[in-house]
Amino acid sequence: MGATTMLVLSAMLLLLAEQRARAASDAGFSVEFIHRDSPRSPFHDPALSPHGRMLAAARRSLHGQVPGGSAPAPAADGGVESKIISRSFEYLMAVNIGTPPTQLLAIADTGSDLVWVDCRNGSGAPAAAGGVVFEPSSSSTYDVVGCQSEACQGLNQASCDADSYCQYQYAYGDGSRTVGVLSTETFSFADGGGGARQVRVPHIDFGCSTYMAGTFRADGLVGLGGGAVSLVSQLGSATPFGRRFSYCLMPSYAANSSSTLNFGSRAVVSEPGAATTPLVPGEVAAYYTVALESVAVGGRTVASHSSAIIVDSGTTLTFLHPALLRPLVAELGRRINLTRAQPPEQLLEVCYDVSGRAQEEWGVPDVALRFGGGGGGDVTLRPENTFVLVQEGTLCLALVPVSESQPVSILGNVAQQNFHVGYDLDARIVTFAPADCARSPASAASS
């Protein structure tokens, strides 16, 4: 084989490799995942210290709502209300809707399905978080969804209005709710958050909400749950991305940084130490439910009790069944050589005085969660995943018992910080891998 032929062959192979790499990149995209306390969020309160923001987040997590509210929403004629567990919404994402696109800042919720935006044009309603309202009449790609459509039939909370359009009523556990018409539109996402590459996806079913009541102060909500109408499921049906997504949450003290939400090929979790556990059937299809079998402290199993637990980025604290939490707290108390402190506002039960001590002097051991359900593995929580500073010198356990107001076990976002967490709806698995989310490729949105 001549030298010229070899050069041509090498060039062809290089071109093929580049095309394959480009195709792999095009099979995924990333958007910014903005914590509500970030300076880039409309919810940011500059008067609060980092400790004050954490205390406020714990308060939201325990009470499931923020102050305020509205009168009950009018019922959709014949509609069925969907009740979602009480939760505090902690993360936001930008989404562009329509042609030409309108950019809105929406709540990103891994615990519900419906994607909806504020369409209250001309209603005299107060402005939402960004003051942005989507106007269907201004978009050339907007359409409504009929009652007999597959999307409407798959939305249990739907009914037919007088024009045979699909009307929904969606309610959340804290009393918040939204009412509107199921519609379809082109959604576009700025890959990497900077807008260099726009990923456009036509015919996404979403709710055009004409009434919102309760704690919503964003321009809408993007349901990332496991049901048929969630954004994840729809992306899997309409694109080569597949039904998978991941995120790598920055630590709560990195308030000026944004995390990253990945879809498609970028959502693959392949870092060393990854633990994969199967999703198990839960009470609600939207929830990502796994089986928690036991907990260990410093490598020693202290409690075994099979408990279904929801993996949810929208809840700050972690809620555990008392059969797991009580022995865990007792073992931590035996191992931590610190003076107990009075919890601020009596919100968290287990607190320690760490005044004048560096973190490495706290002596907090690792806590391992062992997941089961026909597979699973150990996820080791570092001290920053189990304890939080809620005021200067006061360190409190961020694990709390389930209660009557919050009866479901939840793995909250503090426990998930500095993990690359991936959800694959087709394989029915969740994967956790330890990661430095400030430096990890999973958190570095590509442009």
Short mmCIF file of N, CA and C in Angstrom, two decimals, residues 65 81 126 161 186-187 239 253 301 331 380 411 430 434 447:
data_model
loop_
_atom_site.label_atom_id
_atom_site.label_comp_id
_atom_site.label_asym_id
_atom_site.label_seq_id
_atom_site.Cartn_x
_atom_site.Cartn_y
_atom_site.Cartn_z
N GLN A 65 -43.86 24.50 52.30
CA GLN A 65 -44.37 25.66 51.60
C GLN A 65 -43.70 26.92 52.13
N GLU A 81 -58.41 15.83 40.37
CA GLU A 81 -57.24 16.51 40.92
C GLU A 81 -56.14 15.51 41.20
N PRO A 126 -50.83 39.11 39.15
CA PRO A 126 -49.53 39.68 39.47
C PRO A 126 -48.42 38.96 38.73
N ASP A 161 -63.24 20.48 27.89
CA ASP A 161 -63.98 21.71 28.06
C ASP A 161 -65.03 21.82 26.95
N THR A 186 -43.09 24.09 20.37
CA THR A 186 -41.66 23.82 20.18
C THR A 186 -40.89 24.37 21.38
N PHE A 187 -40.10 23.50 22.00
CA PHE A 187 -39.24 23.90 23.11
C PHE A 187 -37.81 23.94 22.61
N THR A 239 -36.81 12.43 20.31
CA THR A 239 -35.42 12.72 19.98
C THR A 239 -34.57 11.47 20.17
N TYR A 253 -22.86 25.48 50.03
CA TYR A 253 -22.04 26.65 50.34
C TYR A 253 -21.45 27.28 49.08
N THR A 301 -22.90 -1.70 60.06
CA THR A 301 -24.35 -1.63 59.89
C THR A 301 -25.02 -1.43 61.24
N GLU A 331 -25.93 5.93 67.07
CA GLU A 331 -24.55 5.59 66.75
C GLU A 331 -23.72 6.84 66.48
N THR A 380 -22.09 6.13 49.88
CA THR A 380 -21.46 6.65 51.09
C THR A 380 -21.61 8.16 51.16
N LEU A 411 -34.82 11.00 49.82
CA LEU A 411 -33.40 11.32 49.78
C LEU A 411 -33.29 12.73 49.20
N VAL A 430 -31.35 4.01 38.84
CA VAL A 430 -30.75 5.27 39.28
C VAL A 430 -29.31 4.95 39.67
N PRO A 434 -19.72 9.31 43.30
CA PRO A 434 -19.07 10.46 43.96
C PRO A 434 -18.40 11.34 42.92
N SER A 447 -20.56 23.48 25.32
CA SER A 447 -21.21 24.35 24.35
C SER A 447 -20.97 23.82 22.96
#
